[in-house]
mmCIF file with all atom_site columns, C-alpha atoms in Angstrom:
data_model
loop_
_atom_site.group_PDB
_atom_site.id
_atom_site.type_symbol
_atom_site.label_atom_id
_atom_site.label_alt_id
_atom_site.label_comp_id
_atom_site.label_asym_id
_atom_site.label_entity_id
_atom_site.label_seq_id
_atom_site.pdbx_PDB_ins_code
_atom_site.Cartn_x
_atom_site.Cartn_y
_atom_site.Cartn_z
_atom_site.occupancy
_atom_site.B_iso_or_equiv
_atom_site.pdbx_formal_charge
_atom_site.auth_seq_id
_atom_site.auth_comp_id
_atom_site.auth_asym_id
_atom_site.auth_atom_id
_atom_site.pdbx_PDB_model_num
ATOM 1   C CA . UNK A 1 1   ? 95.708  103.344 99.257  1.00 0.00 ? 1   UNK A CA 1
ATOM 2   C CA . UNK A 1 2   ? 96.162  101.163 102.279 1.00 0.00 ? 2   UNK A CA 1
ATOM 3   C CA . UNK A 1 3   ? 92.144  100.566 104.046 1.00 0.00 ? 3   UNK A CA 1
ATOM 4   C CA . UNK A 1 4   ? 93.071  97.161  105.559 1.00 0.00 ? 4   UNK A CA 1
ATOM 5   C CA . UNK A 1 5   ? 95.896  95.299  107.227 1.00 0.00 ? 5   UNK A CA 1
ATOM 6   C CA . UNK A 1 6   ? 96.758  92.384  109.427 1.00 0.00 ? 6   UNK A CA 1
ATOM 7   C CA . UNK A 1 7   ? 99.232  92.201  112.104 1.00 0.00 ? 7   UNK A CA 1
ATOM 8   C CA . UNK A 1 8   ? 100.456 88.725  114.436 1.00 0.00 ? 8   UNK A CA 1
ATOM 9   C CA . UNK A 1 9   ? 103.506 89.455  115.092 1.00 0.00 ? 9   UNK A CA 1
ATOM 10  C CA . UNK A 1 10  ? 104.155 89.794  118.370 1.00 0.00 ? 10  UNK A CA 1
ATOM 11  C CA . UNK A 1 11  ? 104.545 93.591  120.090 1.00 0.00 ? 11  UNK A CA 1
ATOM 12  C CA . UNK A 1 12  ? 107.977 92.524  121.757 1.00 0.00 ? 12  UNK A CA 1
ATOM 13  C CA . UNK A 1 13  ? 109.591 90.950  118.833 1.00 0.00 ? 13  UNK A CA 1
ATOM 14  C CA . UNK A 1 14  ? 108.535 94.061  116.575 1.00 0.00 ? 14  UNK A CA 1
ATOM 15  C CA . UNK A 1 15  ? 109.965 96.534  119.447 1.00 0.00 ? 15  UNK A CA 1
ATOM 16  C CA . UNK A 1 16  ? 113.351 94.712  119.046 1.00 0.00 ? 16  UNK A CA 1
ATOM 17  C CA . UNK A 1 17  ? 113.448 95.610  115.321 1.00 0.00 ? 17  UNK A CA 1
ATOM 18  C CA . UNK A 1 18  ? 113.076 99.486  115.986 1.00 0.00 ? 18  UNK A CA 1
ATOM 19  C CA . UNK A 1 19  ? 114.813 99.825  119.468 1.00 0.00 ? 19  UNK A CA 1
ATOM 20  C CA . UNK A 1 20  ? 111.495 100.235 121.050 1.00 0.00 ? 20  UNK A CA 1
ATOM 21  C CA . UNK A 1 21  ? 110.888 99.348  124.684 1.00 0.00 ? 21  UNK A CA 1
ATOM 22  C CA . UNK A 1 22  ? 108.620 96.476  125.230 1.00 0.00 ? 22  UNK A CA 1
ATOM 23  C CA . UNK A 1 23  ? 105.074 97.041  125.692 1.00 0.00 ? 23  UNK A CA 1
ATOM 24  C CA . UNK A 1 24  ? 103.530 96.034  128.772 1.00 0.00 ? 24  UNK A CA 1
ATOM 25  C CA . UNK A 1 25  ? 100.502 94.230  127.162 1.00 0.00 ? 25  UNK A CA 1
ATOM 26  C CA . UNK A 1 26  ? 100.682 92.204  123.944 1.00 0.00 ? 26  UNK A CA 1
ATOM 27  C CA . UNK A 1 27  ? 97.946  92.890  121.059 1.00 0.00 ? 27  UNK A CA 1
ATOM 28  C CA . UNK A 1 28  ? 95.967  90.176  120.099 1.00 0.00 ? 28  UNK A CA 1
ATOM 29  C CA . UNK A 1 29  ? 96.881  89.024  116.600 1.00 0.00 ? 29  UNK A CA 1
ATOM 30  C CA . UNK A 1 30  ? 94.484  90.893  113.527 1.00 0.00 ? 30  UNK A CA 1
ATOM 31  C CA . UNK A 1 31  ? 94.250  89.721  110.502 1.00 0.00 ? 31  UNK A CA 1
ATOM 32  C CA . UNK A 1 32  ? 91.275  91.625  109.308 1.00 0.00 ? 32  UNK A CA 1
ATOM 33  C CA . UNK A 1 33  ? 92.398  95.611  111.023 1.00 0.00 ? 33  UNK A CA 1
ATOM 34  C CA . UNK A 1 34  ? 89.806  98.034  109.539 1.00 0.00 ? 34  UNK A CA 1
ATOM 35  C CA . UNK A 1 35  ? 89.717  101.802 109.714 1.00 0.00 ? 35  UNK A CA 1
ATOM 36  C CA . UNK A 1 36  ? 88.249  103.607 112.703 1.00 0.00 ? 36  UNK A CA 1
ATOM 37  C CA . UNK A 1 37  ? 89.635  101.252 115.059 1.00 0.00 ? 37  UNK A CA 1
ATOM 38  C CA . UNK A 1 38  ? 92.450  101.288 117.656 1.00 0.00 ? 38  UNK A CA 1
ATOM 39  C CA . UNK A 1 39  ? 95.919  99.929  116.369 1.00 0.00 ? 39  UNK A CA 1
ATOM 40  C CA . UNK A 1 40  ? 99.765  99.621  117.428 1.00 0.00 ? 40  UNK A CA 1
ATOM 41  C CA . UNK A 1 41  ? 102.208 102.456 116.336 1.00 0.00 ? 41  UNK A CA 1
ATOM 42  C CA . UNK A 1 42  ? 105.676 103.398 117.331 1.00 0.00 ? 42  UNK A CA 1
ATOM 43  C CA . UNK A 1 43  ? 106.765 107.038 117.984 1.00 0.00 ? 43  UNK A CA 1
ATOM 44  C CA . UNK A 1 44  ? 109.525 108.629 119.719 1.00 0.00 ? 44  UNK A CA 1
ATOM 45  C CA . UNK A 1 45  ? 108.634 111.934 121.742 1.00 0.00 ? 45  UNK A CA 1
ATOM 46  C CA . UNK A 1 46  ? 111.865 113.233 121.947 1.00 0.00 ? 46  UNK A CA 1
ATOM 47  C CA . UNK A 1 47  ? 115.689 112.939 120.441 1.00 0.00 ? 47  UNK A CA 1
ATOM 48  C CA . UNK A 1 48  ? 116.903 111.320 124.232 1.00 0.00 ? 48  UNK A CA 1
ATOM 49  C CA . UNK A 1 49  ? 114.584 109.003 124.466 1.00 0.00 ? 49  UNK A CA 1
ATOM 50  C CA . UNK A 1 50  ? 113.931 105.542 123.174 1.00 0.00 ? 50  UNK A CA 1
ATOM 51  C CA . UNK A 1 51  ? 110.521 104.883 120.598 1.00 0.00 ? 51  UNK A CA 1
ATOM 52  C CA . UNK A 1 52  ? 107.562 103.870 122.279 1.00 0.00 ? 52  UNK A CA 1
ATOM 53  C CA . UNK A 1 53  ? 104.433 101.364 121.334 1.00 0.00 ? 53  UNK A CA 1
ATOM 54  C CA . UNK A 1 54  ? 101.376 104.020 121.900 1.00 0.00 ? 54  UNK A CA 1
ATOM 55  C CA . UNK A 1 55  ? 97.969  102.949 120.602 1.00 0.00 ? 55  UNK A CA 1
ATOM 56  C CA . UNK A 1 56  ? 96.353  105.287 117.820 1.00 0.00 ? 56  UNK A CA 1
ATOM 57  C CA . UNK A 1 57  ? 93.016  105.897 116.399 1.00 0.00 ? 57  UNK A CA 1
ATOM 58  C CA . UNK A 1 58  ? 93.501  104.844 112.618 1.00 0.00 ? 58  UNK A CA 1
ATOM 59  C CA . UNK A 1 59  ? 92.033  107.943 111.288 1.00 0.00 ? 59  UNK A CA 1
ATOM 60  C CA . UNK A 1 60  ? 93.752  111.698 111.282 1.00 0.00 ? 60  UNK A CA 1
ATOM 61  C CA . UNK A 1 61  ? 92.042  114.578 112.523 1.00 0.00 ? 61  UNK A CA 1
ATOM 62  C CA . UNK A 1 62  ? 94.340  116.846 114.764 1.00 0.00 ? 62  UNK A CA 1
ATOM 63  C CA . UNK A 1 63  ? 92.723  119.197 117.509 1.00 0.00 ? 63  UNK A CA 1
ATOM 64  C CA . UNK A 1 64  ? 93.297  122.148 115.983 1.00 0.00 ? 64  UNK A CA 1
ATOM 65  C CA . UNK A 1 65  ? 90.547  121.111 113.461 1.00 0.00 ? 65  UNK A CA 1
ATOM 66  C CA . UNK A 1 66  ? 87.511  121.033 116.039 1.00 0.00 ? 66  UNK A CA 1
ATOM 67  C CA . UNK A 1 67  ? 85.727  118.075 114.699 1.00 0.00 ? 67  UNK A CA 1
ATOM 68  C CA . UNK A 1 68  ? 85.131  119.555 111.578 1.00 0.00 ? 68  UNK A CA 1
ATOM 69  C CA . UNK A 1 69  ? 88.021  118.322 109.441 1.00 0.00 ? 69  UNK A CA 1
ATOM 70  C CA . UNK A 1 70  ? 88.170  115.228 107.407 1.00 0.00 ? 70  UNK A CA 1
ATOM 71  C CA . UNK A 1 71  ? 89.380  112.130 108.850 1.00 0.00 ? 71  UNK A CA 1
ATOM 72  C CA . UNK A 1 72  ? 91.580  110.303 106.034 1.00 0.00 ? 72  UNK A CA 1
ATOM 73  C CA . UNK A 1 73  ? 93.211  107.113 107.144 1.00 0.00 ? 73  UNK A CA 1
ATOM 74  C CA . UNK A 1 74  ? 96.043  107.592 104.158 1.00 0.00 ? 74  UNK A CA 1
ATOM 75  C CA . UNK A 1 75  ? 97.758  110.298 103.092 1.00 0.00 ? 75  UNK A CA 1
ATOM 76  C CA . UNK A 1 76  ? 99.800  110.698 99.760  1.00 0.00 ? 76  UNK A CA 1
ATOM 77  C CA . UNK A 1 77  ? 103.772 110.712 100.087 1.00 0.00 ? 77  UNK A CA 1
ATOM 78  C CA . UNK A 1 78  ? 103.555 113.312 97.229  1.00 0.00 ? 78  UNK A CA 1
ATOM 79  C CA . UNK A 1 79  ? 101.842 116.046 98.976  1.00 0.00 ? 79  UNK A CA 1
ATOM 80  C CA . UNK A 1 80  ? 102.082 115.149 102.878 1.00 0.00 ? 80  UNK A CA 1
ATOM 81  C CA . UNK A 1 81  ? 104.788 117.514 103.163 1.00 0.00 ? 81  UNK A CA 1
ATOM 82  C CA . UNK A 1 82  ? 103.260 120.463 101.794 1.00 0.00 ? 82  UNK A CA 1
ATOM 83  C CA . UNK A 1 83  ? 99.521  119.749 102.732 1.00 0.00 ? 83  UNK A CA 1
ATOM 84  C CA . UNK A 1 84  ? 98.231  122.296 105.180 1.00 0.00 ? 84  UNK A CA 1
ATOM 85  C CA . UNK A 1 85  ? 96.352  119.236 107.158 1.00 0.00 ? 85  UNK A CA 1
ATOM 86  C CA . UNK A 1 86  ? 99.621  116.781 106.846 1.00 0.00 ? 86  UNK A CA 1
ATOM 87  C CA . UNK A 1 87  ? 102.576 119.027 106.717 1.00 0.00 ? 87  UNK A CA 1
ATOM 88  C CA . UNK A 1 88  ? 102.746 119.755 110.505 1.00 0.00 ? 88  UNK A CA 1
ATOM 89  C CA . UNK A 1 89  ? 102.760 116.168 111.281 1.00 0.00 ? 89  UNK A CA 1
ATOM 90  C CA . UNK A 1 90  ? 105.057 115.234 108.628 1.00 0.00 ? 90  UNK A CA 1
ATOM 91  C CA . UNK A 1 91  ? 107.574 117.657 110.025 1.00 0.00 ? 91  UNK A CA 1
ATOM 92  C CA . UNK A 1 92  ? 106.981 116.995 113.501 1.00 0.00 ? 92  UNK A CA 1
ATOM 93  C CA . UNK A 1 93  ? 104.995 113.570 114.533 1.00 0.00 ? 93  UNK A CA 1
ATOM 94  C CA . UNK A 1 94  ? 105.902 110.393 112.317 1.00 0.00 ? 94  UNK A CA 1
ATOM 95  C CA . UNK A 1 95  ? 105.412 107.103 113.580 1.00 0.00 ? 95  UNK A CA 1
ATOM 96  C CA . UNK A 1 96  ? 105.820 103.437 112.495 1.00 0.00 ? 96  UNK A CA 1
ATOM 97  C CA . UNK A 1 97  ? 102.577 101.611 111.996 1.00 0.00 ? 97  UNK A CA 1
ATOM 98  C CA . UNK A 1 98  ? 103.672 97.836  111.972 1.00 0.00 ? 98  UNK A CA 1
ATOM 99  C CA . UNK A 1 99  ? 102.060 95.265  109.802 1.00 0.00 ? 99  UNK A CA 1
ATOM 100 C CA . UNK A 1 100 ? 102.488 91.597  108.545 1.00 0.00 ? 100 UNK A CA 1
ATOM 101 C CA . UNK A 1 101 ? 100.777 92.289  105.276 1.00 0.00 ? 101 UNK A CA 1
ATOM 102 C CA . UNK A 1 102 ? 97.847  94.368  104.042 1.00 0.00 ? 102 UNK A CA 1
ATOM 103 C CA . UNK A 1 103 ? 94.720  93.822  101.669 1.00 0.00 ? 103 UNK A CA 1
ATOM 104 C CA . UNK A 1 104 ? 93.776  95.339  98.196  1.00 0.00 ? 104 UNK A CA 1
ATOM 105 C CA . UNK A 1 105 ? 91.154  94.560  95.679  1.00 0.00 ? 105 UNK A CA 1
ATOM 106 C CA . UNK A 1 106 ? 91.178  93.966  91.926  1.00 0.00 ? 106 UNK A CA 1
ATOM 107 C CA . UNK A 1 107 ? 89.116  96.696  90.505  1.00 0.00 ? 107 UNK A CA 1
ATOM 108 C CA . UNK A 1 108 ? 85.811  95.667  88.332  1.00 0.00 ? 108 UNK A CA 1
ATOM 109 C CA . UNK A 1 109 ? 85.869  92.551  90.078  1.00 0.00 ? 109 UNK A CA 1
ATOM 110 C CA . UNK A 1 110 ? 82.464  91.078  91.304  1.00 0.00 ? 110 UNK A CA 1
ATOM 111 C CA . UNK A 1 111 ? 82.032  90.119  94.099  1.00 0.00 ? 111 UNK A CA 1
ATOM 112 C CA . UNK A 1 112 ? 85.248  92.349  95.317  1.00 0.00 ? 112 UNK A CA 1
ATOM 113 C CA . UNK A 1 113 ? 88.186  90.157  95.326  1.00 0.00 ? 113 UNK A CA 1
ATOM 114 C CA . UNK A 1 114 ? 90.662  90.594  97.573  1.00 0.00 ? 114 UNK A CA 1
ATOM 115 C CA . UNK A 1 115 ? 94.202  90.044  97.343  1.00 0.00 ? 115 UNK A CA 1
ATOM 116 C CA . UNK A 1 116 ? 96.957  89.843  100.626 1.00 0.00 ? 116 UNK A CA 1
ATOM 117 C CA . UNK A 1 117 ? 100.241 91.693  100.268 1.00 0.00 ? 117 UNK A CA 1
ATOM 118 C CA . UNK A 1 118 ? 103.220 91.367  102.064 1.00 0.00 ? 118 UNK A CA 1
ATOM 119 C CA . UNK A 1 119 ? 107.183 89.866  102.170 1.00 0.00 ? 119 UNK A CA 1
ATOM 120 C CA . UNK A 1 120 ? 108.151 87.384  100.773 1.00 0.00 ? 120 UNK A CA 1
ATOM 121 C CA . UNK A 1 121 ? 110.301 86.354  103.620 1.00 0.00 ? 121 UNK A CA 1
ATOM 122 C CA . UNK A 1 122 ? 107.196 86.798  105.641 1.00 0.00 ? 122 UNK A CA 1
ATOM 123 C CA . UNK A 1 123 ? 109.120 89.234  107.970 1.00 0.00 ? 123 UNK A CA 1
ATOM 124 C CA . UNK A 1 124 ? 107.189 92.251  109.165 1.00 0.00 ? 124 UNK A CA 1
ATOM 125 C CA . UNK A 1 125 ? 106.158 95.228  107.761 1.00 0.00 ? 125 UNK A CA 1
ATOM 126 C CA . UNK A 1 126 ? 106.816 99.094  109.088 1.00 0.00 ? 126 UNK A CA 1
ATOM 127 C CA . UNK A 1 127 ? 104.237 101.753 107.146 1.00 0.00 ? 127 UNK A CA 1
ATOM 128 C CA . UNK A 1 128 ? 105.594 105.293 107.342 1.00 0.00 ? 128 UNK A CA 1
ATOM 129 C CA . UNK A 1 129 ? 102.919 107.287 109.182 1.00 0.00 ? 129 UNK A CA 1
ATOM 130 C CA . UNK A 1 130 ? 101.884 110.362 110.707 1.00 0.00 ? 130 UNK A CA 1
ATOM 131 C CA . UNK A 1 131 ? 99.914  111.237 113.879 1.00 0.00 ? 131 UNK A CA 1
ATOM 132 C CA . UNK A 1 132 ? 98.465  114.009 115.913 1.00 0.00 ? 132 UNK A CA 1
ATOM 133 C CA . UNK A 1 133 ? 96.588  114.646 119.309 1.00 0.00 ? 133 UNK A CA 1
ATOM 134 C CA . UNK A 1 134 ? 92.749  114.511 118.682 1.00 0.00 ? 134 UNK A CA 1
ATOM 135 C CA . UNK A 1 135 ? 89.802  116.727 120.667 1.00 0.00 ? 135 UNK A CA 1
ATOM 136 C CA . UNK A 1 136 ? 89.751  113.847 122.934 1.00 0.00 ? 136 UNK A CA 1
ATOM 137 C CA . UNK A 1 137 ? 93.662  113.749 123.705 1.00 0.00 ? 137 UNK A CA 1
ATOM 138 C CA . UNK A 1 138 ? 94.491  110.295 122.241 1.00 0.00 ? 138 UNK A CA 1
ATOM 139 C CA . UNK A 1 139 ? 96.637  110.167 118.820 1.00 0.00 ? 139 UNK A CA 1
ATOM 140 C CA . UNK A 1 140 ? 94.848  109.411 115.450 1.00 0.00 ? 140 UNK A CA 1
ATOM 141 C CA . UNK A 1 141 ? 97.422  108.266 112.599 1.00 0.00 ? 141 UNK A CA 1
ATOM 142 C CA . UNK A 1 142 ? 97.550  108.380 108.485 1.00 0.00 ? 142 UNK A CA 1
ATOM 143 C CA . UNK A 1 143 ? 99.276  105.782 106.730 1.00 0.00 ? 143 UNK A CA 1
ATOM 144 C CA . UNK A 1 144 ? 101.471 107.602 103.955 1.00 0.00 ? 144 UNK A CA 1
ATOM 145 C CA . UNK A 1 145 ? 101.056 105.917 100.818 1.00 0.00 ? 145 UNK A CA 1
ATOM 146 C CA . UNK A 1 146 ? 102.928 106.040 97.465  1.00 0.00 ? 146 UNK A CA 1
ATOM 147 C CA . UNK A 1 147 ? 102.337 104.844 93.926  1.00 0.00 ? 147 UNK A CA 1
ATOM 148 C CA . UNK A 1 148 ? 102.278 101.004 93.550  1.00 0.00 ? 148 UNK A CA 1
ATOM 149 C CA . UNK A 1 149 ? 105.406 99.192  92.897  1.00 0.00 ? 149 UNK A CA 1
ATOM 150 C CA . UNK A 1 150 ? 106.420 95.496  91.719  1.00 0.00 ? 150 UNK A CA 1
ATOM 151 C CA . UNK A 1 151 ? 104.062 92.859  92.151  1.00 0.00 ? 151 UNK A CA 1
ATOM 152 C CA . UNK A 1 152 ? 101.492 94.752  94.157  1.00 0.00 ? 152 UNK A CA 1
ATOM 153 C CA . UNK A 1 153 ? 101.034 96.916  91.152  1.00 0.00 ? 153 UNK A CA 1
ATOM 154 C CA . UNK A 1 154 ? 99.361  93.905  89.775  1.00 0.00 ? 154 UNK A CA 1
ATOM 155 C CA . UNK A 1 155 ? 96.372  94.968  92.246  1.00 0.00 ? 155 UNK A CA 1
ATOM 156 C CA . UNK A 1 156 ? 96.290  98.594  93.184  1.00 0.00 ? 156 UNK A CA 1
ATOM 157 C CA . UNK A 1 157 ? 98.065  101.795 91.409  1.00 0.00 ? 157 UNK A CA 1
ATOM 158 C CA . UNK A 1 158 ? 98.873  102.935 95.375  1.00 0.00 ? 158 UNK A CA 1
ATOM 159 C CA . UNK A 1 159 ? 100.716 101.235 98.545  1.00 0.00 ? 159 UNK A CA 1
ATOM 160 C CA . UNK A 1 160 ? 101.986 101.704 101.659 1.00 0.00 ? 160 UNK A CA 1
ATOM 161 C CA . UNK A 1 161 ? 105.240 103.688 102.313 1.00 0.00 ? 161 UNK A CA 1
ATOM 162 C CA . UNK A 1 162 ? 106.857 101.009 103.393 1.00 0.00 ? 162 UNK A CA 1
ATOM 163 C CA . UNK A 1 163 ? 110.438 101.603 104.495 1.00 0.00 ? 163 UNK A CA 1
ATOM 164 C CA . UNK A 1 164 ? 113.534 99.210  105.030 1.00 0.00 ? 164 UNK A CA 1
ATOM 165 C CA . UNK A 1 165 ? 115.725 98.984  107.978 1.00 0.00 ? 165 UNK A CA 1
ATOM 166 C CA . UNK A 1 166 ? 117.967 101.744 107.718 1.00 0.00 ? 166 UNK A CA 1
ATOM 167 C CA . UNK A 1 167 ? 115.317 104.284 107.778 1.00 0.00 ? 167 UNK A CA 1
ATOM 168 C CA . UNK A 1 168 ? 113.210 103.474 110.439 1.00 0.00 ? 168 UNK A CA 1
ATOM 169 C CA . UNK A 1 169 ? 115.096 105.723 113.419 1.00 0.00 ? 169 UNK A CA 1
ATOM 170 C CA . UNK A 1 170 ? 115.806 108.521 110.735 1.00 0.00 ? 170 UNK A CA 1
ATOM 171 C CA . UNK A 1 171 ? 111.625 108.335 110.208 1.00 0.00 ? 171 UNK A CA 1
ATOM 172 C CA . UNK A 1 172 ? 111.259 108.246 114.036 1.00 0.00 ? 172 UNK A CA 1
ATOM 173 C CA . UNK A 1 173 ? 113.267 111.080 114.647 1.00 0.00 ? 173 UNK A CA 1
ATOM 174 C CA . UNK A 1 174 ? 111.785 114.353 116.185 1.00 0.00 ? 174 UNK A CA 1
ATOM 175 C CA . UNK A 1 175 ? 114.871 116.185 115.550 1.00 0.00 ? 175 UNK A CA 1
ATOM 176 C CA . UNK A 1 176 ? 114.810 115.573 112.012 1.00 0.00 ? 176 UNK A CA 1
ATOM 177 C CA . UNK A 1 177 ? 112.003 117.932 110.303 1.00 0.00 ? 177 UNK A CA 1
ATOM 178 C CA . UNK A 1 178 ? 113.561 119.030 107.495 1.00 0.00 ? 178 UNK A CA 1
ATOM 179 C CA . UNK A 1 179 ? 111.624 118.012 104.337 1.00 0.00 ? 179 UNK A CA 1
ATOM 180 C CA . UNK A 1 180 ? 114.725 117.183 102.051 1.00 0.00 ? 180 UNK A CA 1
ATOM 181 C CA . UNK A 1 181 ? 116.522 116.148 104.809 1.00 0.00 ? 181 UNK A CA 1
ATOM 182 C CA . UNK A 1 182 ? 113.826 113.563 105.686 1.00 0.00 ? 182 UNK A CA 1
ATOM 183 C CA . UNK A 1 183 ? 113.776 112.436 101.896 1.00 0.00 ? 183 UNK A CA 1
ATOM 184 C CA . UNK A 1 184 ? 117.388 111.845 101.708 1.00 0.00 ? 184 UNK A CA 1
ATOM 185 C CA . UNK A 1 185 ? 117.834 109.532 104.880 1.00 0.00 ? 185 UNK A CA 1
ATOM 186 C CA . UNK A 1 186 ? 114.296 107.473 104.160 1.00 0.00 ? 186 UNK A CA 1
ATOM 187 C CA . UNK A 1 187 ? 114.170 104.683 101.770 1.00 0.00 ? 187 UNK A CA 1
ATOM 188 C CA . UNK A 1 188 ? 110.992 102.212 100.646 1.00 0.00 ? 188 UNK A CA 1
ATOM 189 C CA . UNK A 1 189 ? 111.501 98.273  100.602 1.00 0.00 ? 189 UNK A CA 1
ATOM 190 C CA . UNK A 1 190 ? 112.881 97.034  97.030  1.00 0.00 ? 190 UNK A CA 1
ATOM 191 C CA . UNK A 1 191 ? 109.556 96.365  95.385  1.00 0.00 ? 191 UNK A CA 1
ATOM 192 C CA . UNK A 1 192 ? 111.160 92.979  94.509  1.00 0.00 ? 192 UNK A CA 1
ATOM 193 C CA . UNK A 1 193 ? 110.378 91.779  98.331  1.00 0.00 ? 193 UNK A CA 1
ATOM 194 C CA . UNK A 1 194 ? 107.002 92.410  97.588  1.00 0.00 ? 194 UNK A CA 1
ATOM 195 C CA . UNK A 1 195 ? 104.548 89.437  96.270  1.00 0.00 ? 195 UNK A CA 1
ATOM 196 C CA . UNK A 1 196 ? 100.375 88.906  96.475  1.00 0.00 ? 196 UNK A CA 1
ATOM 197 C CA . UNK A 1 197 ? 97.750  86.043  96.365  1.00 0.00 ? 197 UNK A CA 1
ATOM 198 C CA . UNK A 1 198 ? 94.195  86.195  96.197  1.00 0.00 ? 198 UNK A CA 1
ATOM 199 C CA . UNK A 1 199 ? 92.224  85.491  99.678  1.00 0.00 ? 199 UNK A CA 1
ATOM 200 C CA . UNK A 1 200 ? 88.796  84.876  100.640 1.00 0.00 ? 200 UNK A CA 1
ATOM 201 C CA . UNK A 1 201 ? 86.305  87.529  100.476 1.00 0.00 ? 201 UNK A CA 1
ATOM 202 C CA . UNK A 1 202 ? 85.172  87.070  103.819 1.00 0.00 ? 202 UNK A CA 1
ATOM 203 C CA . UNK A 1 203 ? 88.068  89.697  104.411 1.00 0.00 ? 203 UNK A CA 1
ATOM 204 C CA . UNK A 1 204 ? 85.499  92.083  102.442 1.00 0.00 ? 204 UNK A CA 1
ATOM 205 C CA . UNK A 1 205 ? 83.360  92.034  106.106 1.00 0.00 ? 205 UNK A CA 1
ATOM 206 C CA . UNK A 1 206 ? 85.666  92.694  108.702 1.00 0.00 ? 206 UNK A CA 1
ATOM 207 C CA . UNK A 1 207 ? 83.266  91.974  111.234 1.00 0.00 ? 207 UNK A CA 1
ATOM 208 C CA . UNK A 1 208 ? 82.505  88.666  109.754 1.00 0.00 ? 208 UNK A CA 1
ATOM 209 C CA . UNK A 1 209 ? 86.018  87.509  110.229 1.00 0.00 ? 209 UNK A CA 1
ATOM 210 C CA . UNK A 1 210 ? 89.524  87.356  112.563 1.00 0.00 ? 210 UNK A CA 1
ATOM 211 C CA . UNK A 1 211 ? 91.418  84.543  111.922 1.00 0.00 ? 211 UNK A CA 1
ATOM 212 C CA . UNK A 1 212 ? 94.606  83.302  110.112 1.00 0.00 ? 212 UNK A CA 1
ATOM 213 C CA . UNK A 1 213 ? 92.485  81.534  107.350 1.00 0.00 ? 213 UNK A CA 1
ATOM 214 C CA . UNK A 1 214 ? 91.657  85.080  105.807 1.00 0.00 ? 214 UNK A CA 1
ATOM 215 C CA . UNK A 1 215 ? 95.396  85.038  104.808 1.00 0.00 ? 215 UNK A CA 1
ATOM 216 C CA . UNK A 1 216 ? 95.421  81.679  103.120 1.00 0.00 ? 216 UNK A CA 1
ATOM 217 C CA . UNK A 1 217 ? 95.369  81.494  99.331  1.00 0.00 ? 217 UNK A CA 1
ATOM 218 C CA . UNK A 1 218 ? 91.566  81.540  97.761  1.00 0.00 ? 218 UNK A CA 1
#
């Protein structure tokens, strides 16, 4: 799964990577972003036009459900094109969910101990979500997750979706709603670019705790 994430790179260099336009107002760097909160994603609304930075409720529960659906903040890369909740989306409204890294925790372990994810090059991260329009009008998102790979196997059995360059305008693209067609253009990072270390577990209390140190080995 994918429950927390951080993200400091800056909006404008990250809207450079995916041919986005700028966003007016840059985000204050996170290093501790929960779910049920407010974070950066990149969509495109139509085939003409260029991606967009819109701000999403982490948590997926489209209109259509009337308050009364679940609210999952993941959903599985094995059945999000053929879930009744997910497959809509999937087809229809993908976005990018940018990160610098995320958190997972070694099971059994008491107290929890977490464990930070990300590059080894340090460059940024794009998840592979979905979205739709809640009750209220604003977008709530899913990150799609897949079965743990490389090093961050070492920690958790699931991960992000987390895909490399090539297939971040084919994910973007709301002409493209095929389902095999989609899987054929959309590739994951080599798990080899992938390493962890263990942080504090201060991250375990997001309220508790912003700043860069959470990242820094424990």
């Amino acid at each position: 799964m994918c429950g927390r994430f951080a993200l400091f790179t800056p909006l404008d260099r990250l809207a450079k990577m995916v041919g986005a336009a700028a966003p007016d107002d840059q985000a204050k760097p996170r290093y501790n972003v929960a779910p049920g909160t407010w974070i950066a994603a990149v969509r495109q609304g139509a085939e003409d036009e260029e991606p967009i930075f819109d701000e999403m409720w982490w948590g997926y529960r489209p209109k259509w459900a009337k308050g009364n659906g679940n609210q999952p903040i993941n959903a599985r890369v094995e059945t999000v094109a053929t879930n009744a909740y997910f497959k809509n989306a999937f087809a229809k409204h993908r976005c990018l969910i940018p990160a610098d890294g995320w958190y997972e925790w070694i099971k059994n372990s008491k107290p929890k101990q977490p464990h930070y994810i990300c590059r080894v090059d340090r460059e940024p991260l794009f998840f592979a979500g979905i979205f739709a329009e809640r009750d209220d009008g604003s977008m709530g998102c899913a990150i799609v997750t897949e079965p743990g790979r490389g090093s961050a196997a070492e920690v958790h059995d699931r991960m992000p979706l987390i895909l490399d360059d090539d297939s971040l305008r084919y994910w973007l693209a709301p002409d493209v709603t095929d389902r095999e067609t989609i899987r054929s253009l959309v590739r994951h990072i080599d798990a080899g670019l992938v390493e962890h270390w263990a942080v504090s577990t201060a991250v375990n209390k997001p309220a508790e705790g912003q700043g860069e140190e959470l990242i820094n080995p424990a």
